Short mmCIF file of C-alpha atoms and ligand atoms in Angstrom, two decimals:
data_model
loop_
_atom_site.label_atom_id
_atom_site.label_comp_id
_atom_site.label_asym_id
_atom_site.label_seq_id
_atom_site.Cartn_x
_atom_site.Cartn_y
_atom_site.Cartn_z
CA UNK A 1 -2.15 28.48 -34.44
CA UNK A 2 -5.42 29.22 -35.50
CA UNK A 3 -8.03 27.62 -33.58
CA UNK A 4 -10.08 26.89 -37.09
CA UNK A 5 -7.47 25.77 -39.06
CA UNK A 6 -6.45 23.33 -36.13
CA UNK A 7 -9.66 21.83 -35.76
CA UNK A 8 -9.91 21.26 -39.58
CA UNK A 9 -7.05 19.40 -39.90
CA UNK A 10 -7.72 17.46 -37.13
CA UNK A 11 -10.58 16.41 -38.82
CA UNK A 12 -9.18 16.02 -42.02
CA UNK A 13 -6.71 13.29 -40.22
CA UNK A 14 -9.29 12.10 -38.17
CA UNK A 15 -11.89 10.86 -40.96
CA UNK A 16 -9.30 10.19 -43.54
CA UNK A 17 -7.29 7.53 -42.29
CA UNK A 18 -8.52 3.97 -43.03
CA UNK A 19 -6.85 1.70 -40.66
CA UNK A 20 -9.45 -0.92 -41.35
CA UNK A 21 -7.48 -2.53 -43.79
CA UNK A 22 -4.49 -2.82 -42.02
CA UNK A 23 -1.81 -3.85 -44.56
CA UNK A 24 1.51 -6.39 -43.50
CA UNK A 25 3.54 -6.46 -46.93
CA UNK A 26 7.03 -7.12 -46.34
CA UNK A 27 9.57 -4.73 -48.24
CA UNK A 28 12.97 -5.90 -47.17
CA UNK A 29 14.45 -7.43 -44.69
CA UNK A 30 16.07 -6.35 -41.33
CA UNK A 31 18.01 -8.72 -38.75
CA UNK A 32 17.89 -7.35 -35.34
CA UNK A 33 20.34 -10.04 -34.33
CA UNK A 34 18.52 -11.17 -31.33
CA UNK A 35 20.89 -13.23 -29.15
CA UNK A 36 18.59 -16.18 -29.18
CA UNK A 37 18.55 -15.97 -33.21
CA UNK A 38 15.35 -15.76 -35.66
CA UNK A 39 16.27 -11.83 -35.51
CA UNK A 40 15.32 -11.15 -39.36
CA UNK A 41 12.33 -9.22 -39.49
CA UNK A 42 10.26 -7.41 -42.34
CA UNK A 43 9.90 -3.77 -42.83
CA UNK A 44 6.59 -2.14 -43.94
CA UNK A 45 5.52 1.19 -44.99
CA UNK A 46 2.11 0.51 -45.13
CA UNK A 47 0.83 1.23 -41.92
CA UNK A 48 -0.89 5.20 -42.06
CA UNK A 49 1.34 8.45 -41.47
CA UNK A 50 4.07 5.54 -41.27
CA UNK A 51 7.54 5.20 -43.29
CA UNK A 52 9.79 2.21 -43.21
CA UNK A 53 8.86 0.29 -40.43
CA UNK A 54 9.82 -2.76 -38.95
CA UNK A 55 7.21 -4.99 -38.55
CA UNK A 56 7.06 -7.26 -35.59
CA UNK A 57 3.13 -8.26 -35.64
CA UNK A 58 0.47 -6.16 -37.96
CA UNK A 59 -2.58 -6.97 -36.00
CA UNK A 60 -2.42 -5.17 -33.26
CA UNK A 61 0.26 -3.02 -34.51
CA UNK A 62 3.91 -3.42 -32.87
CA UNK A 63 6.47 -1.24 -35.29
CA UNK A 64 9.78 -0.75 -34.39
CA UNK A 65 11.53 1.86 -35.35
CA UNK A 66 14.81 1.14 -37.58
CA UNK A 67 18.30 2.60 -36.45
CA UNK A 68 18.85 4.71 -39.17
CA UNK A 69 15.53 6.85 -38.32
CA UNK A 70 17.56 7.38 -34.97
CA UNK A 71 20.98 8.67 -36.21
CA UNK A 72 21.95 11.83 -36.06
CA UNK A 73 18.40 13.56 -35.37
CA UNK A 74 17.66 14.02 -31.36
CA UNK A 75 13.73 14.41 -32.71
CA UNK A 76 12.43 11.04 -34.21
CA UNK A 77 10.26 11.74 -37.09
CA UNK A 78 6.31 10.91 -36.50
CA UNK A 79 6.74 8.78 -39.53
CA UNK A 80 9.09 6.76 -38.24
CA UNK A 81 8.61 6.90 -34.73
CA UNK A 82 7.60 3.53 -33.09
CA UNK A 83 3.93 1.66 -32.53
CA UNK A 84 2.73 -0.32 -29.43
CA UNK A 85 -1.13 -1.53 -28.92
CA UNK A 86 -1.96 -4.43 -26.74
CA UNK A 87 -5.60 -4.96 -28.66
CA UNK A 88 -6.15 -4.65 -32.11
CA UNK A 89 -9.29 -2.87 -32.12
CA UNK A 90 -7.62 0.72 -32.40
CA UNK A 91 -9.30 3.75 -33.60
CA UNK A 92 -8.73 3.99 -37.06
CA UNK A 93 -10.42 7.50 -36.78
CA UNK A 94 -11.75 10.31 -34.73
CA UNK A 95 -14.59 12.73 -35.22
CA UNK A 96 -13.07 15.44 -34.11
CA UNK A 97 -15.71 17.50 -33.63
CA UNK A 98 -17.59 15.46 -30.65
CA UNK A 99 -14.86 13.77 -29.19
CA UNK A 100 -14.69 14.99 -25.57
CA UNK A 101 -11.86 13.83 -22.85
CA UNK A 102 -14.46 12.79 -19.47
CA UNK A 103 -12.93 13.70 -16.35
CA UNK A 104 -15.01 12.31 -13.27
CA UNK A 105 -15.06 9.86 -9.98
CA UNK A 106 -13.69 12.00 -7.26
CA UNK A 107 -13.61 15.67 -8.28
CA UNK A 108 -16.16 18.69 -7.94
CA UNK A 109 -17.20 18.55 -11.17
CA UNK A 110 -17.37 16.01 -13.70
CA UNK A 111 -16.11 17.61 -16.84
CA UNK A 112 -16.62 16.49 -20.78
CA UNK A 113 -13.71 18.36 -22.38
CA UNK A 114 -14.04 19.02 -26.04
CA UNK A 115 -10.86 19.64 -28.01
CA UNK A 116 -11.42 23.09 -28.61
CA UNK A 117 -12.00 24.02 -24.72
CA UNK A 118 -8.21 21.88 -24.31
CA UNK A 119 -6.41 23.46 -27.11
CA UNK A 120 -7.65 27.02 -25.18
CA UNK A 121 -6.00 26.09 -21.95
CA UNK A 122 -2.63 27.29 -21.16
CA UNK A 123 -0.31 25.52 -23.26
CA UNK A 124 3.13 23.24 -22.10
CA UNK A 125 6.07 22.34 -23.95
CA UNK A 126 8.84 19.44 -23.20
CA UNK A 127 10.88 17.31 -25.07
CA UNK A 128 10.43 13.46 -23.84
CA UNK A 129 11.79 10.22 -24.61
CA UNK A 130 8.85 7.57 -25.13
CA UNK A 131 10.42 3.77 -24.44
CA UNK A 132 8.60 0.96 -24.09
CA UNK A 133 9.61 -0.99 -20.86
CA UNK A 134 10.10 -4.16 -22.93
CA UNK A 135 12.74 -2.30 -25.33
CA UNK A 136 15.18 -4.46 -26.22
CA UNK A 137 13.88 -7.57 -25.09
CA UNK A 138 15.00 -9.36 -27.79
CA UNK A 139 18.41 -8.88 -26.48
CA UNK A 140 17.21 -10.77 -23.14
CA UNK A 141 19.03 -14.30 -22.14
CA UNK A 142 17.38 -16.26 -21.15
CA UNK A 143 15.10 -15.38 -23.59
CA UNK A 144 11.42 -14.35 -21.92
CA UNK A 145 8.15 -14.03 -23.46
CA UNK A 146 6.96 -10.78 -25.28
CA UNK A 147 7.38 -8.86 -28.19
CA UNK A 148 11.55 -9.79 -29.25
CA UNK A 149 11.88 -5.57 -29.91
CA UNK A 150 15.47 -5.01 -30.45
CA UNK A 151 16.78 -1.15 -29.27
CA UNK A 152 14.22 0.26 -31.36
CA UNK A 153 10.53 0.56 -29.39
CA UNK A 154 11.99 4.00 -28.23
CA UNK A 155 12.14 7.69 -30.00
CA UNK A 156 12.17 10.98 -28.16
CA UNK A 157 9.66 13.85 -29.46
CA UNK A 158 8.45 17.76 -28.87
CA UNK A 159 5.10 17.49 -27.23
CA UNK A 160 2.78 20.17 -26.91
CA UNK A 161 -0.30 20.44 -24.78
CA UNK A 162 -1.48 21.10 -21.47
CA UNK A 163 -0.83 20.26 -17.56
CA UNK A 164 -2.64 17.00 -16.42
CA UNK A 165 -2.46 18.93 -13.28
CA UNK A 166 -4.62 22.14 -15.31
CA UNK A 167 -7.23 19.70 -16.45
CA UNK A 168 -7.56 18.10 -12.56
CA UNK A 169 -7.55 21.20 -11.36
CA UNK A 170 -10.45 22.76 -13.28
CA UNK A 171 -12.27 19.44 -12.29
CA UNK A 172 -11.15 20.42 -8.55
CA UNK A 173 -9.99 16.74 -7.23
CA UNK A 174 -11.97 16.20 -4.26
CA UNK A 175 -9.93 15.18 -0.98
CA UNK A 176 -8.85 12.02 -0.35
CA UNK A 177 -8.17 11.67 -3.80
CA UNK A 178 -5.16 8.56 -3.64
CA UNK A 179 -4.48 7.99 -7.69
CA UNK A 180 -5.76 9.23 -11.16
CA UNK A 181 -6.48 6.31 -13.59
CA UNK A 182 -6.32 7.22 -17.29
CA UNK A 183 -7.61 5.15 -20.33
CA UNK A 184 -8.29 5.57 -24.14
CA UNK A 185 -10.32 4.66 -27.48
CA UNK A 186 -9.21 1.26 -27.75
CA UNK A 187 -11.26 -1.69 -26.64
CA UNK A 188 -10.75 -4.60 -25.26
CA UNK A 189 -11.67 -7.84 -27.04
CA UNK A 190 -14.98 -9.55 -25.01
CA UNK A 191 -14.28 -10.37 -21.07
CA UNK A 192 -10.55 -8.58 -21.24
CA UNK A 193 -9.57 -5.80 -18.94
CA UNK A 194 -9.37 -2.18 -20.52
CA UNK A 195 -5.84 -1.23 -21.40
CA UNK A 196 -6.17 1.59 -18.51
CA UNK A 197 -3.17 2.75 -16.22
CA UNK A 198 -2.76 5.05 -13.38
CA UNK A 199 -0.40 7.44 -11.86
CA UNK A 200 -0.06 8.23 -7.99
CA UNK A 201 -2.21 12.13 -7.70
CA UNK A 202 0.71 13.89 -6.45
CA UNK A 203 2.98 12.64 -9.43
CA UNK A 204 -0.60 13.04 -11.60
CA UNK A 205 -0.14 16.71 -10.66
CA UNK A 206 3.63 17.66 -10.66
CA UNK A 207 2.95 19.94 -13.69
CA UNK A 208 5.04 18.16 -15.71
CA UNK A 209 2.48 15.19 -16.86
CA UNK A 210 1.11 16.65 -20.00
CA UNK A 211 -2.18 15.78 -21.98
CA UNK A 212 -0.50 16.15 -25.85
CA UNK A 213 -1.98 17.15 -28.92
CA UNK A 214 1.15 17.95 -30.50
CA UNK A 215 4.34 15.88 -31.33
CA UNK A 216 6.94 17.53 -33.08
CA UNK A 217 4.44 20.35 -34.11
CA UNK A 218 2.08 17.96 -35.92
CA UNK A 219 -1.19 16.62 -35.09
CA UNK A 220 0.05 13.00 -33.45
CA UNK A 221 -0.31 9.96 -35.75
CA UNK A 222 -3.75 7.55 -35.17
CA UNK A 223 -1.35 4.79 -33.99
CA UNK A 224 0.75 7.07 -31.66
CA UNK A 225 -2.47 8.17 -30.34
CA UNK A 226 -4.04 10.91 -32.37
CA UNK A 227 -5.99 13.33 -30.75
CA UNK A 228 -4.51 12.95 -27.05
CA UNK A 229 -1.85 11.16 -25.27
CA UNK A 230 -0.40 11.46 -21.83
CA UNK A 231 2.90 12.18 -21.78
CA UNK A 232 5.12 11.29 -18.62
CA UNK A 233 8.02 12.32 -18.41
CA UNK A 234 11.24 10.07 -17.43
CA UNK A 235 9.18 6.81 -16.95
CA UNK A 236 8.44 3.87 -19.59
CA UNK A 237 5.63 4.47 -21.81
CA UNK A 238 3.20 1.79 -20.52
CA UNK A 239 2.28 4.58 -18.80
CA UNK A 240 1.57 7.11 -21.52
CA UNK A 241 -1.98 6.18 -22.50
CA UNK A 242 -3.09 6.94 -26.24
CA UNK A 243 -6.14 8.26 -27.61
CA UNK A 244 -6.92 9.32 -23.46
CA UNK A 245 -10.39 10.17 -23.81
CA UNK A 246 -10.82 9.29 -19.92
CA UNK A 247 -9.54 10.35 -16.72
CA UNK A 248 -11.32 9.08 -13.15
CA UNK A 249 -9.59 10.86 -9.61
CA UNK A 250 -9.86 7.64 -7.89
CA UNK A 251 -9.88 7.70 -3.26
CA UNK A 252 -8.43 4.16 -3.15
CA UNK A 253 -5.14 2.35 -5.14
CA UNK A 254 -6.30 0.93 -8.71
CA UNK A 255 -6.59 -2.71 -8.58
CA UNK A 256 -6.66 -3.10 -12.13
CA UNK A 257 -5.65 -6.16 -14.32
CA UNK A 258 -2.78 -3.42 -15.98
CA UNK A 259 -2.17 -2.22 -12.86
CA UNK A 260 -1.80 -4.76 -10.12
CA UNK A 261 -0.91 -8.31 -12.90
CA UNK A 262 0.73 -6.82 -15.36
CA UNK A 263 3.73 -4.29 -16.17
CA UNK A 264 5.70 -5.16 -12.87
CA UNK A 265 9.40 -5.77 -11.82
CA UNK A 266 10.55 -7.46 -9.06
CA UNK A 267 11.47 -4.94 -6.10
CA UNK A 268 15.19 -5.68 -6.17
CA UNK A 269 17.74 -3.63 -7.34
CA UNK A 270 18.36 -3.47 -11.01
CA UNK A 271 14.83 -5.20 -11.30
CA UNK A 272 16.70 -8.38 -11.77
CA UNK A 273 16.32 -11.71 -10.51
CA UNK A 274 17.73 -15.01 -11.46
CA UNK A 275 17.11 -16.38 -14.49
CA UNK A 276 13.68 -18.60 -14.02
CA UNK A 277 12.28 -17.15 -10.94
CA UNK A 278 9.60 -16.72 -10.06
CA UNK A 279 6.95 -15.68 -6.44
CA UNK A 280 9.16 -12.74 -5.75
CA UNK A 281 7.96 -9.09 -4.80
CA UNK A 282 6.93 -6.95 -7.54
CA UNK A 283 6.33 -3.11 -8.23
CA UNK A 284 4.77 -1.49 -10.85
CA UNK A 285 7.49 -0.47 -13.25
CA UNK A 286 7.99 3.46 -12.95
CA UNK A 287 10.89 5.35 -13.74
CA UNK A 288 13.14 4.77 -16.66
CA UNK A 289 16.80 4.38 -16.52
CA UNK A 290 20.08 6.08 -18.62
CA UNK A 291 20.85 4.39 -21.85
CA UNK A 292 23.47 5.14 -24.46
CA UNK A 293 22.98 3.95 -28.43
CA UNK A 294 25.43 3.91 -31.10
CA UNK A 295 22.96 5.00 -34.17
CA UNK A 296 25.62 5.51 -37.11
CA UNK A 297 27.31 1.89 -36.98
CA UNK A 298 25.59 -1.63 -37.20
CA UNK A 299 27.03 -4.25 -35.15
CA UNK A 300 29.34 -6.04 -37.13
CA UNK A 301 30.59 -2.93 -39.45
CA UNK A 302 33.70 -2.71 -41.20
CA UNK A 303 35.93 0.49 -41.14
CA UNK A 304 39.54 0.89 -42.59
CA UNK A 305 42.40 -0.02 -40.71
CA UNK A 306 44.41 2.35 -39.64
CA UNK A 307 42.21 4.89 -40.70
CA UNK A 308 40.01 7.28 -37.99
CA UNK A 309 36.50 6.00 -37.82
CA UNK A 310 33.36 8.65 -36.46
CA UNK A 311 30.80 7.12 -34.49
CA UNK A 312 27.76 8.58 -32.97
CA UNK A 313 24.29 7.79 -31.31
CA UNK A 314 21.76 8.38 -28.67
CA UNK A 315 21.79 8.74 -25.09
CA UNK A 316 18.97 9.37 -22.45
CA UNK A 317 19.36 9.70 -18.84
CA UNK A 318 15.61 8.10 -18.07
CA UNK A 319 14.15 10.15 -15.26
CA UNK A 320 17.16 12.77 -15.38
CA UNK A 321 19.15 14.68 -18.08
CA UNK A 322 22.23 12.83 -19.42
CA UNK A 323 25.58 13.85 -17.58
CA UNK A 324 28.05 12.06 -19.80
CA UNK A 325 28.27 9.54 -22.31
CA UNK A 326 31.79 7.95 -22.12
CA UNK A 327 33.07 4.85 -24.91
CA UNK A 328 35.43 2.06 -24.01
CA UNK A 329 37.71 0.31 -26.63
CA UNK A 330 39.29 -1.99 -23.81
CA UNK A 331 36.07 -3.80 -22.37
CA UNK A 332 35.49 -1.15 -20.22
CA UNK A 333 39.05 -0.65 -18.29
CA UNK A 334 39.29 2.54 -19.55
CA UNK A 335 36.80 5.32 -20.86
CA UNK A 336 36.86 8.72 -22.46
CA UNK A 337 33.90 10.81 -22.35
CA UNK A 338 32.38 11.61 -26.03
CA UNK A 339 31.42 15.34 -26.81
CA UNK A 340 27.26 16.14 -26.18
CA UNK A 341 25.22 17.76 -28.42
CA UNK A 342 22.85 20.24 -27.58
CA UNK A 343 20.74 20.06 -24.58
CA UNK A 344 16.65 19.78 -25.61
CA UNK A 345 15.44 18.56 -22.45
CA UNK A 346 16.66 16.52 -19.75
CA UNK A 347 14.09 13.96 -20.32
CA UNK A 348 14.53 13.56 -24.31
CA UNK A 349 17.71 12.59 -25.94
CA UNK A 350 20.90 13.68 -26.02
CA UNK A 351 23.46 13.07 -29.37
CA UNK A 352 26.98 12.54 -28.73
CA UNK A 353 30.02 11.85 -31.67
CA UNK A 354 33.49 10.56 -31.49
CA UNK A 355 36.20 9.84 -33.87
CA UNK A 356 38.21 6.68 -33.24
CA UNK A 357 41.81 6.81 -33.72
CA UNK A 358 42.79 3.95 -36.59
CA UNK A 359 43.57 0.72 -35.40
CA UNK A 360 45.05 -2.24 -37.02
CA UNK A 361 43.31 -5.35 -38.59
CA UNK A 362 41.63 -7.02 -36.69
CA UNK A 363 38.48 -6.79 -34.54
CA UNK A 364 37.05 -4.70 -31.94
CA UNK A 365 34.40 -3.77 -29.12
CA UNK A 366 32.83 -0.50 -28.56
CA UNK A 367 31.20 0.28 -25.53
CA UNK A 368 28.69 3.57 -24.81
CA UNK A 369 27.97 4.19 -21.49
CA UNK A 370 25.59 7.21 -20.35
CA UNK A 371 25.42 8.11 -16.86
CA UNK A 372 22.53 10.96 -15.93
CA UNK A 373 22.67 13.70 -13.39
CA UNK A 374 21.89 11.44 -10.86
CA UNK A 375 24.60 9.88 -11.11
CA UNK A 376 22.66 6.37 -12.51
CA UNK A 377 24.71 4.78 -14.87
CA UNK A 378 24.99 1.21 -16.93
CA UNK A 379 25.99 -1.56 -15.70
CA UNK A 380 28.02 -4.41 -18.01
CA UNK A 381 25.66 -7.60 -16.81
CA UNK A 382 22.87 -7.51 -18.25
CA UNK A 383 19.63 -7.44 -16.01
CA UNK A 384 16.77 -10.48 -16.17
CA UNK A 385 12.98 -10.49 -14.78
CA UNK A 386 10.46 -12.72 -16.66
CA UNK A 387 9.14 -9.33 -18.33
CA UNK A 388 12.23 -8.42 -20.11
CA UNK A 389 11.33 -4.90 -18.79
CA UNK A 390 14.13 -2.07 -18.33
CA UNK A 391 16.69 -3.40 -20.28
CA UNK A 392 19.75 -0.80 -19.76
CA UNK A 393 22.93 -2.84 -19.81
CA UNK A 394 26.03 -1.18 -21.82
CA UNK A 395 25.48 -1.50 -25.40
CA UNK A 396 28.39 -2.57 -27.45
CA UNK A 397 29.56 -2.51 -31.06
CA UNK A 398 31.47 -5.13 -32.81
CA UNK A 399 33.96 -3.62 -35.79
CA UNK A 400 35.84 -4.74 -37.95
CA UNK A 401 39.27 -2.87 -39.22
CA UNK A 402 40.33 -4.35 -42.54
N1 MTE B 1 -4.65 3.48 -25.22
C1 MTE B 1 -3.48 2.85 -25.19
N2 MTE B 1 -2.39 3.53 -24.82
C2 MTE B 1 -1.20 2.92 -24.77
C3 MTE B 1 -1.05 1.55 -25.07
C4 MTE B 1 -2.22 0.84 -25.48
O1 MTE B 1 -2.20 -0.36 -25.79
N3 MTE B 1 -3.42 1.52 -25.51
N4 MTE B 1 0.19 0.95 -24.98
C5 MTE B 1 1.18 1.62 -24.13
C6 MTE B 1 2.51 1.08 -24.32
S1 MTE B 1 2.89 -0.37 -23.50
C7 MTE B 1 3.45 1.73 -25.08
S2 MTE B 1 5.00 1.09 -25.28
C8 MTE B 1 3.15 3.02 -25.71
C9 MTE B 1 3.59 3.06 -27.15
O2 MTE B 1 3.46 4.36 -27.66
P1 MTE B 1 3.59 4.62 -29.21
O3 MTE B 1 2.79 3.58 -29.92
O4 MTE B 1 3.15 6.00 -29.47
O5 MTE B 1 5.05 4.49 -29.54
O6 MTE B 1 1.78 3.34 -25.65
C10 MTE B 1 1.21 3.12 -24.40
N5 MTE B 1 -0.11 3.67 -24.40
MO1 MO B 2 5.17 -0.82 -23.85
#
């Protein structure tokens, strides 16, 4: 790529975009059939470098991303791909030309990166699945407090860019160096805490947390954090701050509000508890776990009796690459293992197709299962923590044969 042309038309992006006015017209509606009802949502494609969305709030943006962007494609298109801020003042540009990525507290040398110097460094390439740890909280009973996403706060792109580990390195991270905190362009409103996480140094620099200015070889959209994001691989994207323009090497645990309050399950296994509970142990949520999506069927479709139906979705294996994805027609006494696509990654999605043999009238229960090289798999019950974080039970499909 030529270094020019790049920064042009980052700038081009980068000034043109008015977010100011951010737009909420409904186009249609979609139900995401949300256990606890009041599932119907509106779509939008209003929102900038955005298609058909849906919308669950405008302001700041949360846009899920509708099933049918997520059939048959391992790559989610930018335009489609899904939109979480916690404040609403986003940037709704970038001057490309002075933005710099600081790099201080405990290093060497304090460094003010500048695009250019970043897209100069060596360069890293990895497919990764970006999922919000409330995904499919909707689909939580009890229901719990949050945004009511259905399956759809998750796509899986091609990021380019380089090593966080390169960009602490050059820095030089001084010793005793415990945790690297990481935060972006957006602001808090007055007296709130900075949406900033951080990452343990050692995982900061396993050479596989990347600094991205690509996503699926485009400049990344303004609301999926155009010009930088942190991507880390295999855990939820809480973690994956946007528009990083800040990086501090800190010598003792971060204590921060979005640290130490917020984004934690309780330390039992499954991050479940009972429904309601409450004073238990928590951990900051970390490492996602294997999920399997059908993409091609709604719940509720109709096929032909008798006739072969072909079904198809999406499978991850969270923090390793997907081993199998197996369906069950018999509530999951039996299960056959459905054919893989190609492999892009063990950390971004895998497809996987099967054709059901026709069966009578009547109606019927799918269920995907994906189970990674681990060996983690799904479990039927469905988890519960007052987050509605890490949602990973077995998804199922209702169909009707008529
Ligand atoms: N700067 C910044 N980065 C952020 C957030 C945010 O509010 N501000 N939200 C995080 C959360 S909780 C999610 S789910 C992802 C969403 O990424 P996306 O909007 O690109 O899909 O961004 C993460 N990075
Ligand atoms: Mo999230």
């Amino acid at each position: 790529m030529a270094e020019l042309g790049r920064r042009q038309a980052l700038g081009l992006i980068g000034a043109g975009a008015g977010l100011a006015a951010m737009p909420a017209l409904a186009e249609a509606l979609v139900d995401l059939r949300l256990p606890g009802g009041n599932g119907a949502r509106p779509t939008s494609g209003d929102f900038p470098h955005k298609g058909g969305m849906i919308l669950q709030r405008g302001r700041a943006p949360l846009l899920e991303t509708p099933l049918d962007a997520l059939d048959g494609q391992v790559f989610t298109p930018n335009d489609r791909f899904f939109v979480r801020w916690h404040y609403s003042d986003i940037p709704t540009a970038v001057d490309v030309r002075s933005f710099r990525l600081a790099v201080g507290g405990a290093v060497r040398q304090r460094l003010s990166l500048s695009l250019a110097e970043l897209l100069a460094m060596p360069r890293v390439e990895l497919a990764a699945v970006n999922q919000c740890s409330g995904n499919s909280r909707g689909l939580f009973s009890p229901r719990v407090p949050g945004a009511q996403w259905g399956n759809g706060a998750i796509g899986n792109a091609k990021w380019v860019g380089v090593r966080l580990r390169d960009v602490l390195d050059r820095a030089g991270v001084a010793p005793g160096a415990v945790a690297v905190k990481l935060g972006g362009l957006d602001k808090p409103p007055p007296g709130a805490p900075a949406f900033e996480k951080s990452l343990a140094i050692d995982h900061a620099r396993d050479g596989e947390v990347m600094i991205a200015y690509l996503m699926n070889g485009a400049q990344l959209p303004l609301l999926n954090g155009f010009p930088l994001r942190l991507i880390v691989p295999g855990w939820y994207s809480t973690y994956w701050i946007k528009a990083l323009d800040r990086i501090e090497v800190l010598t003792a645990p971060d204590t921060g509000y979005w640290m130490d309050k917020a984004y934690r399950i309780p330390a039992t296994p499954g991050a479940s508890v009972a429904p309601g509970a409450k004073d238990f142990p928590t951990v900051p949520i970390n490492k996602m776990l294997p999920r399997a999506f059908f993409t091609n069927l709604a719940d509720g479709a109709k096929v032909m009796a008798r006739s072969p139906f072909y079904v198809r979705g999406l499978a991850m294996g969270g923090a390793h690459g997907v081993a199998r994805v197996d369906l069950s027609m018999d509530d999951g006494r039996s299960w056959h293992a459905a054919p893989l696509g190609r492999d892009e990654g063990r950390y971004g999605f895998r497809l996987w197709e099967a054709t059901v043999p026709g069966q009578p009238a009547g109606e019927y229960r799918l269920l995907a299962r994906c189970t990674n090289s681990a060996g983690q798999t799904q479990g039927a019950a469905p988890i519960w923590n007052p987050g509605g974080f890490m949602r990973n039970a077995i998804e199922s499909l209702a169909v009707t044969a008529a």
